[in-house]
Short mmCIF file of C-alpha atoms and ligand atoms in Angstrom, two decimals:
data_model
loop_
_atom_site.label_atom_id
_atom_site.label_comp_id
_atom_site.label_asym_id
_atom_site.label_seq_id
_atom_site.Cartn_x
_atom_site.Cartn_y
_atom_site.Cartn_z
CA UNK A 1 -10.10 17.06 -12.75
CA UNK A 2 -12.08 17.33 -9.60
CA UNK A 3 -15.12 19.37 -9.20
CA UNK A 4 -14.36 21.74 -5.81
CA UNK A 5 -16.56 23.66 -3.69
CA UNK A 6 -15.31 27.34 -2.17
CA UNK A 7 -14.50 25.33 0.85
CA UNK A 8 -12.52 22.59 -0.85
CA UNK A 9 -10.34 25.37 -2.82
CA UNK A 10 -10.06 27.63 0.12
CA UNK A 11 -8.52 24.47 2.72
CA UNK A 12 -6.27 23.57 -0.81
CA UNK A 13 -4.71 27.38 -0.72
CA UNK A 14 -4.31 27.56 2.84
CA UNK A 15 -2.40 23.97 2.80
CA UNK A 16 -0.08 25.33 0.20
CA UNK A 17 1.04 27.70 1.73
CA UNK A 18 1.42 26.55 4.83
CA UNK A 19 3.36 23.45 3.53
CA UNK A 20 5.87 25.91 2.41
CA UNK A 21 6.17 28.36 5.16
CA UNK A 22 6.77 25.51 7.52
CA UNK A 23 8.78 23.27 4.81
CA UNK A 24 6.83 19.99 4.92
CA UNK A 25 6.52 17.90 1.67
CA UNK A 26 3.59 15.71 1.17
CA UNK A 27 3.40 12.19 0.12
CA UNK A 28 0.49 10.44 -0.44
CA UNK A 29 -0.53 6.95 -0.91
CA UNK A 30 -2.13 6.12 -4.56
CA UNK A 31 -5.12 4.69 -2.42
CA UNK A 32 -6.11 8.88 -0.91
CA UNK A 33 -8.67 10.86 -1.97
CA UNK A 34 -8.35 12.60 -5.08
CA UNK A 35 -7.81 15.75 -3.85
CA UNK A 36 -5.12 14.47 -1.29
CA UNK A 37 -3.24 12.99 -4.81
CA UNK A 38 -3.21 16.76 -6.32
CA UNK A 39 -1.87 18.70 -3.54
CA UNK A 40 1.00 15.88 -2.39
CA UNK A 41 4.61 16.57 -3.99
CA UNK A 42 4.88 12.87 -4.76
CA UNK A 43 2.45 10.27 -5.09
CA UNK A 44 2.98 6.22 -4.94
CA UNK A 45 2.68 3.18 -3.13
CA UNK A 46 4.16 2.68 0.44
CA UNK A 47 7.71 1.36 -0.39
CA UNK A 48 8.12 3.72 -3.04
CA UNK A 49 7.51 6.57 -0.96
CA UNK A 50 9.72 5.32 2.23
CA UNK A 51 12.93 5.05 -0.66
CA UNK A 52 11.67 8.56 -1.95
CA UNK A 53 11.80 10.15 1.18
CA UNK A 54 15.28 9.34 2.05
CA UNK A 55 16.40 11.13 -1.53
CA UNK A 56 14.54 14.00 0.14
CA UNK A 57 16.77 16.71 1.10
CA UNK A 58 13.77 18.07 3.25
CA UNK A 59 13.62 16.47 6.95
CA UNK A 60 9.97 17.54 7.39
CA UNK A 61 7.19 15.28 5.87
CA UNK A 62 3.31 14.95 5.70
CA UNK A 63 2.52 11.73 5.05
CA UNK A 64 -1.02 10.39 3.77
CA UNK A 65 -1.58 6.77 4.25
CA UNK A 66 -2.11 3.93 7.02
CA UNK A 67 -0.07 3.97 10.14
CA UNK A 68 1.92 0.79 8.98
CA UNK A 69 3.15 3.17 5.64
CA UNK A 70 4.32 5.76 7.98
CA UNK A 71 6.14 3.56 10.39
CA UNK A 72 8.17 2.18 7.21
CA UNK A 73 8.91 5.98 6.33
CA UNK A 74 10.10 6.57 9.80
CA UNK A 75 12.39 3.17 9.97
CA UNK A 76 13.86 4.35 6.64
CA UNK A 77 14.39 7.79 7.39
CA UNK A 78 14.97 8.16 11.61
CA UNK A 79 16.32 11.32 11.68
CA UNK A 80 13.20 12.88 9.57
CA UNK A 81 10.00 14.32 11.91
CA UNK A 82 6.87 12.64 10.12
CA UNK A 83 3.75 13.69 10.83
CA UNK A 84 0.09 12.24 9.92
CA UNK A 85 -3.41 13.86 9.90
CA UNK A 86 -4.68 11.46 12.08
CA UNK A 87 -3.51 8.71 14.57
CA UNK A 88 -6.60 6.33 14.08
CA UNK A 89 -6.01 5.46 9.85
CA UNK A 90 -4.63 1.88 10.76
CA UNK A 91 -4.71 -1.43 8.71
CA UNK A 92 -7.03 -4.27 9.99
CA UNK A 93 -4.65 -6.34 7.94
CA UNK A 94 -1.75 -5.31 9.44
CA UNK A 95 -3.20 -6.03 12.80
CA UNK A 96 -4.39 -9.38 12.11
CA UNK A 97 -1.06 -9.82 13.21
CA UNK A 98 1.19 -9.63 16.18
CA UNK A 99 4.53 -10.92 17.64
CA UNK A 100 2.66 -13.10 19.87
CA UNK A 101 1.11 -15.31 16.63
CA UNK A 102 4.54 -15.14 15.09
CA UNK A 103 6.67 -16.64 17.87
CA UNK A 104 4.05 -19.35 18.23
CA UNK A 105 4.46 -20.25 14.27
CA UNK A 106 8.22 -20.11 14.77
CA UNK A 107 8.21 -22.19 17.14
CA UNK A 108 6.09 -25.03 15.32
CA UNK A 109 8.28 -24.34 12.18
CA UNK A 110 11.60 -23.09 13.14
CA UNK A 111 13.47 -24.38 9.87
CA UNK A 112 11.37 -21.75 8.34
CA UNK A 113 12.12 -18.04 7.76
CA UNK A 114 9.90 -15.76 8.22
CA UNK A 115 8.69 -13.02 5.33
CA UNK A 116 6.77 -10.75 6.06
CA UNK A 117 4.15 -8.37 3.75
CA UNK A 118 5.63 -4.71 4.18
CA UNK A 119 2.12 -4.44 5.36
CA UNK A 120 2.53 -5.61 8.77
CA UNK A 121 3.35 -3.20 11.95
CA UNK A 122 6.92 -2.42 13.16
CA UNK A 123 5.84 -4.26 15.97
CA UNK A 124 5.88 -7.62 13.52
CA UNK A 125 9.05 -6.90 11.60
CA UNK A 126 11.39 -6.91 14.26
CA UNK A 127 10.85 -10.99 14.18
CA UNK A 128 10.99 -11.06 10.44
CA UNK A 129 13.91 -12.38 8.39
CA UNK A 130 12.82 -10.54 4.98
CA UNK A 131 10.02 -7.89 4.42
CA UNK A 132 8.68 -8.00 0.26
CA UNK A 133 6.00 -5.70 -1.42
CA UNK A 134 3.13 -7.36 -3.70
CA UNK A 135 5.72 -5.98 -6.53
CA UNK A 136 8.78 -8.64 -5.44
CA UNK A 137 6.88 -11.49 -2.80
CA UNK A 138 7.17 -13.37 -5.35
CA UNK A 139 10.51 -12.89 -6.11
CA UNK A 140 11.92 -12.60 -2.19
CA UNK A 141 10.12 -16.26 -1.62
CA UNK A 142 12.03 -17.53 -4.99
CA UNK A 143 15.97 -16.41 -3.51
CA UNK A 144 15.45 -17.43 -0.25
CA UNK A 145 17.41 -20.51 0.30
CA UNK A 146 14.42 -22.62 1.48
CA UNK A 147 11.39 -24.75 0.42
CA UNK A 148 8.87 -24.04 3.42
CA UNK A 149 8.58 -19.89 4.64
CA UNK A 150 5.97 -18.35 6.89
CA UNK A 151 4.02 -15.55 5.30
CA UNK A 152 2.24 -12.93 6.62
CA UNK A 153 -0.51 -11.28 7.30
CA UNK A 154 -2.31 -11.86 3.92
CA UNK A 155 -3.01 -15.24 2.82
CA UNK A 156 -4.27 -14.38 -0.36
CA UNK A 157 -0.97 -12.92 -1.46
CA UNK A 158 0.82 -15.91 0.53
CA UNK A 159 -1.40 -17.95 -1.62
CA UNK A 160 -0.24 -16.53 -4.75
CA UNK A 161 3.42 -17.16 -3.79
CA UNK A 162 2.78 -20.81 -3.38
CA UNK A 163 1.55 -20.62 -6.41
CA UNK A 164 4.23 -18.97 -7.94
CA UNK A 165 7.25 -20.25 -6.70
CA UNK A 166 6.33 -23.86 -5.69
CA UNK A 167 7.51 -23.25 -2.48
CA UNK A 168 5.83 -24.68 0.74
CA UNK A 169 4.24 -21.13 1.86
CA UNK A 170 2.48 -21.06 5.89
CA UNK A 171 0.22 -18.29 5.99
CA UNK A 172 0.29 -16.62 9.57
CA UNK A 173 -1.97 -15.68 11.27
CA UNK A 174 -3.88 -17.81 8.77
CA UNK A 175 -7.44 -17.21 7.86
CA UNK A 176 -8.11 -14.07 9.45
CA UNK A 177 -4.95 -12.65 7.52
CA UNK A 178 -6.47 -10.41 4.75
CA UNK A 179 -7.61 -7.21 3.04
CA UNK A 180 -11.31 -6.33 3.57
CA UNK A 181 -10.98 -4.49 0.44
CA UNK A 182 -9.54 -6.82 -1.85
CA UNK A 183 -10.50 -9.92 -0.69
CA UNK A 184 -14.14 -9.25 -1.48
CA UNK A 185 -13.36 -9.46 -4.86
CA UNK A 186 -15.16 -12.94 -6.32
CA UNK A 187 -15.08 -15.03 -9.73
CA UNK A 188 -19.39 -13.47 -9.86
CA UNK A 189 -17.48 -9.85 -10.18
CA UNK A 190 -15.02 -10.69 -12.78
CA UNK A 191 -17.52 -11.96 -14.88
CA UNK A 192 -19.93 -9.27 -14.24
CA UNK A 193 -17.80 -6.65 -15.68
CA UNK A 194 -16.31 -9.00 -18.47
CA UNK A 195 -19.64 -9.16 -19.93
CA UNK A 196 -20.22 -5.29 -19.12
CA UNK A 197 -17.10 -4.32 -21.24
CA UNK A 198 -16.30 -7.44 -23.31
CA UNK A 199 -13.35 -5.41 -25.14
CA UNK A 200 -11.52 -3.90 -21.18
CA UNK A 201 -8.53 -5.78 -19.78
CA UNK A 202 -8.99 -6.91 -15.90
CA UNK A 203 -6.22 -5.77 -13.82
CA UNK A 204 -6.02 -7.19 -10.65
CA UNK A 205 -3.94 -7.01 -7.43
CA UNK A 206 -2.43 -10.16 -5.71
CA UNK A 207 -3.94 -9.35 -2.30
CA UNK A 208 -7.36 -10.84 -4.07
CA UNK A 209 -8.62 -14.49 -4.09
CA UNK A 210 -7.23 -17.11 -6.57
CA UNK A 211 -10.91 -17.40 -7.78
CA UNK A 212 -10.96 -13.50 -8.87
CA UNK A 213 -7.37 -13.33 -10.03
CA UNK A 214 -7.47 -16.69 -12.31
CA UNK A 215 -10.17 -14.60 -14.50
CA UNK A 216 -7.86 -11.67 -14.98
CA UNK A 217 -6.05 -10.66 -17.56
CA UNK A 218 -2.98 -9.41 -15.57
CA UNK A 219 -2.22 -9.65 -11.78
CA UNK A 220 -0.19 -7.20 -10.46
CA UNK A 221 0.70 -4.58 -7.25
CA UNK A 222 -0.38 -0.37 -7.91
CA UNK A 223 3.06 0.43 -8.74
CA UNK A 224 3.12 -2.65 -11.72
CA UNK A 225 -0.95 -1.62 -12.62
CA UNK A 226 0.51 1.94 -13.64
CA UNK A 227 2.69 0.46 -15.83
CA UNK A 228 0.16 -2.00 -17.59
CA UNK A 229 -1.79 0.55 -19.39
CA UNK A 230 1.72 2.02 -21.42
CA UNK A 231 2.33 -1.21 -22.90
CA UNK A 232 -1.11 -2.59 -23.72
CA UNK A 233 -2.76 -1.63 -26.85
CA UNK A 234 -6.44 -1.78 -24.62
CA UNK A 235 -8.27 1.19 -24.57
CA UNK A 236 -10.39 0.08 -21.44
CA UNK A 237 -9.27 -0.99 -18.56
CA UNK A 238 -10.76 -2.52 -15.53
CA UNK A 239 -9.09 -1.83 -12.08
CA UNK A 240 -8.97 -4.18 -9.02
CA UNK A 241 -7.82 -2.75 -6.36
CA UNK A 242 -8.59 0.02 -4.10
CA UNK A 243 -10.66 3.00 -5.73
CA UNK A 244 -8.57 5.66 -5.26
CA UNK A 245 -6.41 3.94 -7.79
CA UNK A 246 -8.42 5.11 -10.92
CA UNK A 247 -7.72 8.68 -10.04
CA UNK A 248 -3.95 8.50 -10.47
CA UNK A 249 -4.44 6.17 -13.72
CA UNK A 250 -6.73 8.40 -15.21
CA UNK A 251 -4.29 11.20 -14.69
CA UNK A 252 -1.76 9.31 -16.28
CA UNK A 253 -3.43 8.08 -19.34
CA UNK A 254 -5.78 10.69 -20.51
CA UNK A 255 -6.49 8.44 -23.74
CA UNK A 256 -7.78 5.21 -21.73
CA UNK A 257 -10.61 4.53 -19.61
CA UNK A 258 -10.76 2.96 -15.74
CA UNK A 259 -13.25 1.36 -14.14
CA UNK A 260 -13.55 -0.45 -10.96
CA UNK A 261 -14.32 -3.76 -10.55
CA UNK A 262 -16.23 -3.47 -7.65
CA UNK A 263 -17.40 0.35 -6.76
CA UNK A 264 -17.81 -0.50 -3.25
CA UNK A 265 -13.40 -1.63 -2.75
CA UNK A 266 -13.25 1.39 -0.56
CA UNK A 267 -10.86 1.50 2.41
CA UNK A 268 -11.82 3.32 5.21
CA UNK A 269 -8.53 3.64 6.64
CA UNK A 270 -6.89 5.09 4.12
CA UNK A 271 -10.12 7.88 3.68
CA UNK A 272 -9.62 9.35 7.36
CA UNK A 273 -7.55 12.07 5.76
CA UNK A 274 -9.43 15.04 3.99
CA UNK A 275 -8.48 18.62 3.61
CA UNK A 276 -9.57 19.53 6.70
CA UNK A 277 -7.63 17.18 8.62
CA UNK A 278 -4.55 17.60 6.44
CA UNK A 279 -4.58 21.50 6.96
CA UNK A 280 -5.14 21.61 10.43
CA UNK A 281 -1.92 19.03 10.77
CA UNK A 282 0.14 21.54 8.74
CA UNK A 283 -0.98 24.12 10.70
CA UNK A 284 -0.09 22.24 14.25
CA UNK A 285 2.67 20.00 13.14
CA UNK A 286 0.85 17.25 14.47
CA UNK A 287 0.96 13.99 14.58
CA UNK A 288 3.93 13.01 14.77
CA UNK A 289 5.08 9.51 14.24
CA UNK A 290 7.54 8.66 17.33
CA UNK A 291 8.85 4.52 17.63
CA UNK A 292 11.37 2.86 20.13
CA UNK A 293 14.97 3.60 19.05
CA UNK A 294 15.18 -0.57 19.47
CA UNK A 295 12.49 -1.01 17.25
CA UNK A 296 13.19 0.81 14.58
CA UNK A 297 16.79 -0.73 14.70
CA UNK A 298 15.62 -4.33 14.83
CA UNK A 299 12.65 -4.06 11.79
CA UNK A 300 14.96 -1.93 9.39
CA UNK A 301 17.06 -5.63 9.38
CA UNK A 302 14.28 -7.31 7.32
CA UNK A 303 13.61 -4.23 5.18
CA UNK A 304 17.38 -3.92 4.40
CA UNK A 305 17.56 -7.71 3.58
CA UNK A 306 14.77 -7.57 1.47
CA UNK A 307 16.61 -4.50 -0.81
CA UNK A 308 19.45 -6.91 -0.26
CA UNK A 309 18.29 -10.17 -1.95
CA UNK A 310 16.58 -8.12 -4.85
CA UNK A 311 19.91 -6.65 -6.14
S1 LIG B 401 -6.34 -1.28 1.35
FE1 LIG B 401 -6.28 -3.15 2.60
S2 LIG B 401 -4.08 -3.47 3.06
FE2 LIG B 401 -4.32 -1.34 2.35
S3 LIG B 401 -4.60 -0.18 4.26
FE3 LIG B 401 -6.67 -0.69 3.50
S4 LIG B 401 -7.17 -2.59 4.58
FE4 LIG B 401 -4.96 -2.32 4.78
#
């Protein structure tokens, strides 16, 4: 439970009841503040929440994440006005990216399809043949009738395909395609906090280096890392990936103990939103996410075939 000032419980109030008089509900990423996590109606990570919201009977949603998460809810859900606290939380990953760099790769390789992390902009999709989540890359890359794919924008996860599948994987854009927050995770931090809790499992996500995740005890995306914990007899666990994770996993398993691996695997994008912000978007319905009718039409395609090839 989170420790909150007048303030803190006075913005929290005001954004309840607002969120009801105007009939928003709020999702949030597992990667927001704390105090985001406790007043959204559903918590998860981004693909999760774009399925969720089309179950949602409500057309009005607040949604905390990065602009790339939002643009997924809108492709999914069209017809639904989505508004964020703030225009400026983007995804340096995600940009690392454009259609420019993938046209140029398709060209050079045009035998091979192109997948694409869901964390890439709508911008990108529209010239991918499948989208996958850290959950199923590796098991989008496996049915795809082909040896050789282009993957983008991280190469650590396009690394851990190869690695997976045997498959001939071409990260695009290349080396500049990666999370600031993961990929700072080394083999020095893994056995850092091995010898600082000798008896905790190390859980780490795929968007980290090969020399960090070959120490780990279990590799896996946020949605698969809340599952870890139910079926492992460990009573300490330690988390890599984003902070904000350790908030939802200690609310889930009030019996176990989370640590980070690295305090510092903060992402500034995703902490742009804070009460303030959120309250004052309630209050002017602002801002809301708005994409090219054509765009939307053309990157739902590889979203769709990616639900399609993991039936
Ligand atoms: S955690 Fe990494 S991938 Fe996710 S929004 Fe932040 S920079 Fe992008």
């Amino acid at each position: 439970m989170i420790n909150q000032t007048a303030i803190e419980r006075d913005f929290i109030e005001k954004i309840i009841e607002l969120k009801k008089e105007k009939g928003y509900t709020i999702l949030a990423h597992n990667y927001q503040i704390g105090e985001l996590q406790d007043i959204a109606d559903i918590t998860g990570d981004s693909l999760q929440l774009a399925r969720l919201a089309t179950e949602i009977e409500n057309d009005k949603i607040l949604f905390l994440g990065v602009d790339f998460m939002a643009e997924t809810l809108k492709i999914l859900n069209p017809s639904k006005k989505i508004i964020v606290p703030t225009k400026g939380s983007t995804c340096p990953m995600a940009n690392s990216l454009t259609p420019e760099i993938i046209k140029e790769f398709k060209e050079k390789y045009p035998e091979a399809p192109v997948v694409l992390y869901v964390n890439s902009t709508a911008a990108c999709k529209v010239y991918a043949d499948y989208t996958c989540t850290s959950a199923n890359a590796v098991d989008v890359v496996s049915k795809i009738d082909s040896d050789i794919v282009l993957f983008g924008p991280d190469k650590n996860l396009g690394s851990y395909v190869a690695e997976k599948t045997g498959k001939k994987v071409i990260p695009i854009p290349g080396d500049t395609g990666y999370c600031y927050v993961h990929n700072r995770f080394s083999a020095e931090d893994v056995k850092k906090v091995r010898e600082e809790h000798p008896d905790a499992k190390i859980i780490i996500h795929p968007e980290s280096p090969k020399e960090a995740r070959d120490l780990c005890d279990y590799i896996g995306s946020t949605g698969q890392m809340m599952k870890f914990p139910e079926t492992d007899d460990a009573k300490e666990f330690i988390i890599g990936t984003e902070v904000g994770m350790i908030h939802k996993l200690e609310n889930t398993f009030k019996d176990k103990k989370f640590y980070p691996l690295k305090e510092l695997a903060i992402c500034n994008n995703m902490k742009k939103n804070n009460l303030k912000n959120v309250y004052l978007s309630l209050l002017n319905e602002e801002h809301e996410i708005e994409l090219p009718e054509e765009i939307m039409e053309k990157a739902k395609i590889p979203i769709l075939n990616m639900f399609k090839i993991m039936e």
